[in-house]
Each structure stands twice: as C-alpha cells, then as structure tokens.
Amino acid sequence: MIQSGMEKETFRKKRERLGMTQEELAKRLGKSRPSISRYEGGVIPIPKAVEMALKLIETREKG
C-alpha cells in the first residue's frame, strides 16, 4: 500500500467541507466507517488511492 502525504486534519476538513459524515464518505470510498475514523485519528496512514478518490469526489461535487 502506497501512503499518501495527506495529513489527518486535511482529510477530516475535506470530508466536512463536502458535508459528509464518516459513514457517507466511507460508502463513497468503498471503505468502512471505522477506517475513515482511523484515518482522521492518525491511527492508520491514509492510502494514496483513498487520497486520490477523495480528490475525485471533491471535483465531482464542485461540478
């Protein structure tokens, strides 16, 4: 797994700006809600694929 350079605070702020709960973002990313919580808590590193998927969601939401 390739780790992203995204900080946990940045990840959380992006989710909040999208107006999504952890559960909603987890569904969009194909991850579990506990995984999102662990990324935001810094318990596990954010995979590069998750960072890229989040950026894609942001782009589509701004549409």
PDB file of C-alpha atoms in Angstrom:
ATOM      1  CA  MET A   1       0.000   0.000   0.000  1.00  0.00           C
ATOM      2  CA  ILE A   2       1.361   3.388  -1.002  1.00  0.00           C
ATOM      3  CA  GLN A   3       0.788   6.026   1.664  1.00  0.00           C
ATOM      4  CA  SER A   4      -0.387   9.499   0.780  1.00  0.00           C
ATOM      5  CA  GLY A   5       1.150  12.677   2.053  1.00  0.00           C
ATOM      6  CA  MET A   6      -2.239  13.940   3.223  1.00  0.00           C
ATOM      7  CA  GLU A   7      -2.422  14.868   6.885  1.00  0.00           C
ATOM      8  CA  LYS A   8      -5.256  13.569   9.046  1.00  0.00           C
ATOM      9  CA  GLU A   9      -6.562  17.108   9.673  1.00  0.00           C
ATOM     10  CA  THR A  10      -6.692  17.828   5.941  1.00  0.00           C
ATOM     11  CA  PHE A  11      -8.594  14.598   5.340  1.00  0.00           C
ATOM     12  CA  ARG A  12     -11.162  15.462   8.026  1.00  0.00           C
ATOM     13  CA  LYS A  13     -11.575  19.053   6.794  1.00  0.00           C
ATOM     14  CA  LYS A  14     -12.149  17.888   3.229  1.00  0.00           C
ATOM     15  CA  ARG A  15     -14.856  15.477   4.412  1.00  0.00           C
ATOM     16  CA  GLU A  16     -16.505  18.232   6.443  1.00  0.00           C
ATOM     17  CA  ARG A  17     -16.379  20.685   3.507  1.00  0.00           C
ATOM     18  CA  LEU A  18     -18.152  18.069   1.419  1.00  0.00           C
ATOM     19  CA  GLY A  19     -20.857  17.962   4.110  1.00  0.00           C
ATOM     20  CA  MET A  20     -20.440  14.220   4.575  1.00  0.00           C
ATOM     21  CA  THR A  21     -20.489  12.069   7.660  1.00  0.00           C
ATOM     22  CA  GLN A  22     -17.800   9.458   8.129  1.00  0.00           C
ATOM     23  CA  GLU A  23     -20.371   6.843   7.116  1.00  0.00           C
ATOM     24  CA  GLU A  24     -21.286   8.681   3.907  1.00  0.00           C
ATOM     25  CA  LEU A  25     -17.663   9.151   2.890  1.00  0.00           C
ATOM     26  CA  ALA A  26     -16.882   5.529   3.709  1.00  0.00           C
ATOM     27  CA  LYS A  27     -19.620   4.384   1.330  1.00  0.00           C
ATOM     28  CA  ARG A  28     -18.365   6.671  -1.453  1.00  0.00           C
ATOM     29  CA  LEU A  29     -14.799   5.407  -0.990  1.00  0.00           C
ATOM     30  CA  GLY A  30     -15.723   1.750  -0.570  1.00  0.00           C
ATOM     31  CA  LYS A  31     -14.250   1.726   2.930  1.00  0.00           C
ATOM     32  CA  SER A  32     -15.670   1.106   6.389  1.00  0.00           C
ATOM     33  CA  ARG A  33     -16.669   3.905   8.765  1.00  0.00           C
ATOM     34  CA  PRO A  34     -14.060   2.705  11.288  1.00  0.00           C
ATOM     35  CA  SER A  35     -11.371   3.061   8.598  1.00  0.00           C
ATOM     36  CA  ILE A  36     -12.375   6.688   7.998  1.00  0.00           C
ATOM     37  CA  SER A  37     -12.246   7.283  11.746  1.00  0.00           C
ATOM     38  CA  ARG A  38      -8.780   5.720  11.916  1.00  0.00           C
ATOM     39  CA  TYR A  39      -7.512   7.899   9.047  1.00  0.00           C
ATOM     40  CA  GLU A  40      -8.850  11.019  10.769  1.00  0.00           C
ATOM     41  CA  GLY A  41      -7.406   9.952  14.106  1.00  0.00           C
ATOM     42  CA  GLY A  42      -3.986   9.227  12.659  1.00  0.00           C
ATOM     43  CA  VAL A  43      -4.223   5.603  13.786  1.00  0.00           C
ATOM     44  CA  ILE A  44      -3.514   4.312  10.284  1.00  0.00           C
ATOM     45  CA  PRO A  45      -1.960   6.141   7.316  1.00  0.00           C
ATOM     46  CA  ILE A  46      -4.195   7.384   4.525  1.00  0.00           C
ATOM     47  CA  PRO A  47      -3.557   5.292   1.401  1.00  0.00           C
ATOM     48  CA  LYS A  48      -2.681   7.201  -1.770  1.00  0.00           C
ATOM     49  CA  ALA A  49      -5.668   5.585  -3.535  1.00  0.00           C
ATOM     50  CA  VAL A  50      -8.013   6.988  -0.861  1.00  0.00           C
ATOM     51  CA  GLU A  51      -6.487  10.466  -1.224  1.00  0.00           C
ATOM     52  CA  MET A  52      -6.942  10.326  -5.000  1.00  0.00           C
ATOM     53  CA  ALA A  53     -10.541   9.087  -4.685  1.00  0.00           C
ATOM     54  CA  LEU A  54     -11.341  11.892  -2.231  1.00  0.00           C
ATOM     55  CA  LYS A  55      -9.947  14.460  -4.676  1.00  0.00           C
ATOM     56  CA  LEU A  56     -12.125  12.982  -7.417  1.00  0.00           C
ATOM     57  CA  ILE A  57     -15.207  13.230  -5.190  1.00  0.00           C
ATOM     58  CA  GLU A  58     -14.339  16.881  -4.461  1.00  0.00           C
ATOM     59  CA  THR A  59     -14.041  17.623  -8.178  1.00  0.00           C
ATOM     60  CA  ARG A  60     -17.371  15.987  -8.957  1.00  0.00           C
ATOM     61  CA  GLU A  61     -19.157  17.712  -6.068  1.00  0.00           C
ATOM     62  CA  LYS A  62     -17.913  21.137  -7.202  1.00  0.00           C
ATOM     63  CA  GLY A  63     -19.144  20.227 -10.698  1.00  0.00           C
TER      64      GLY A  63
END
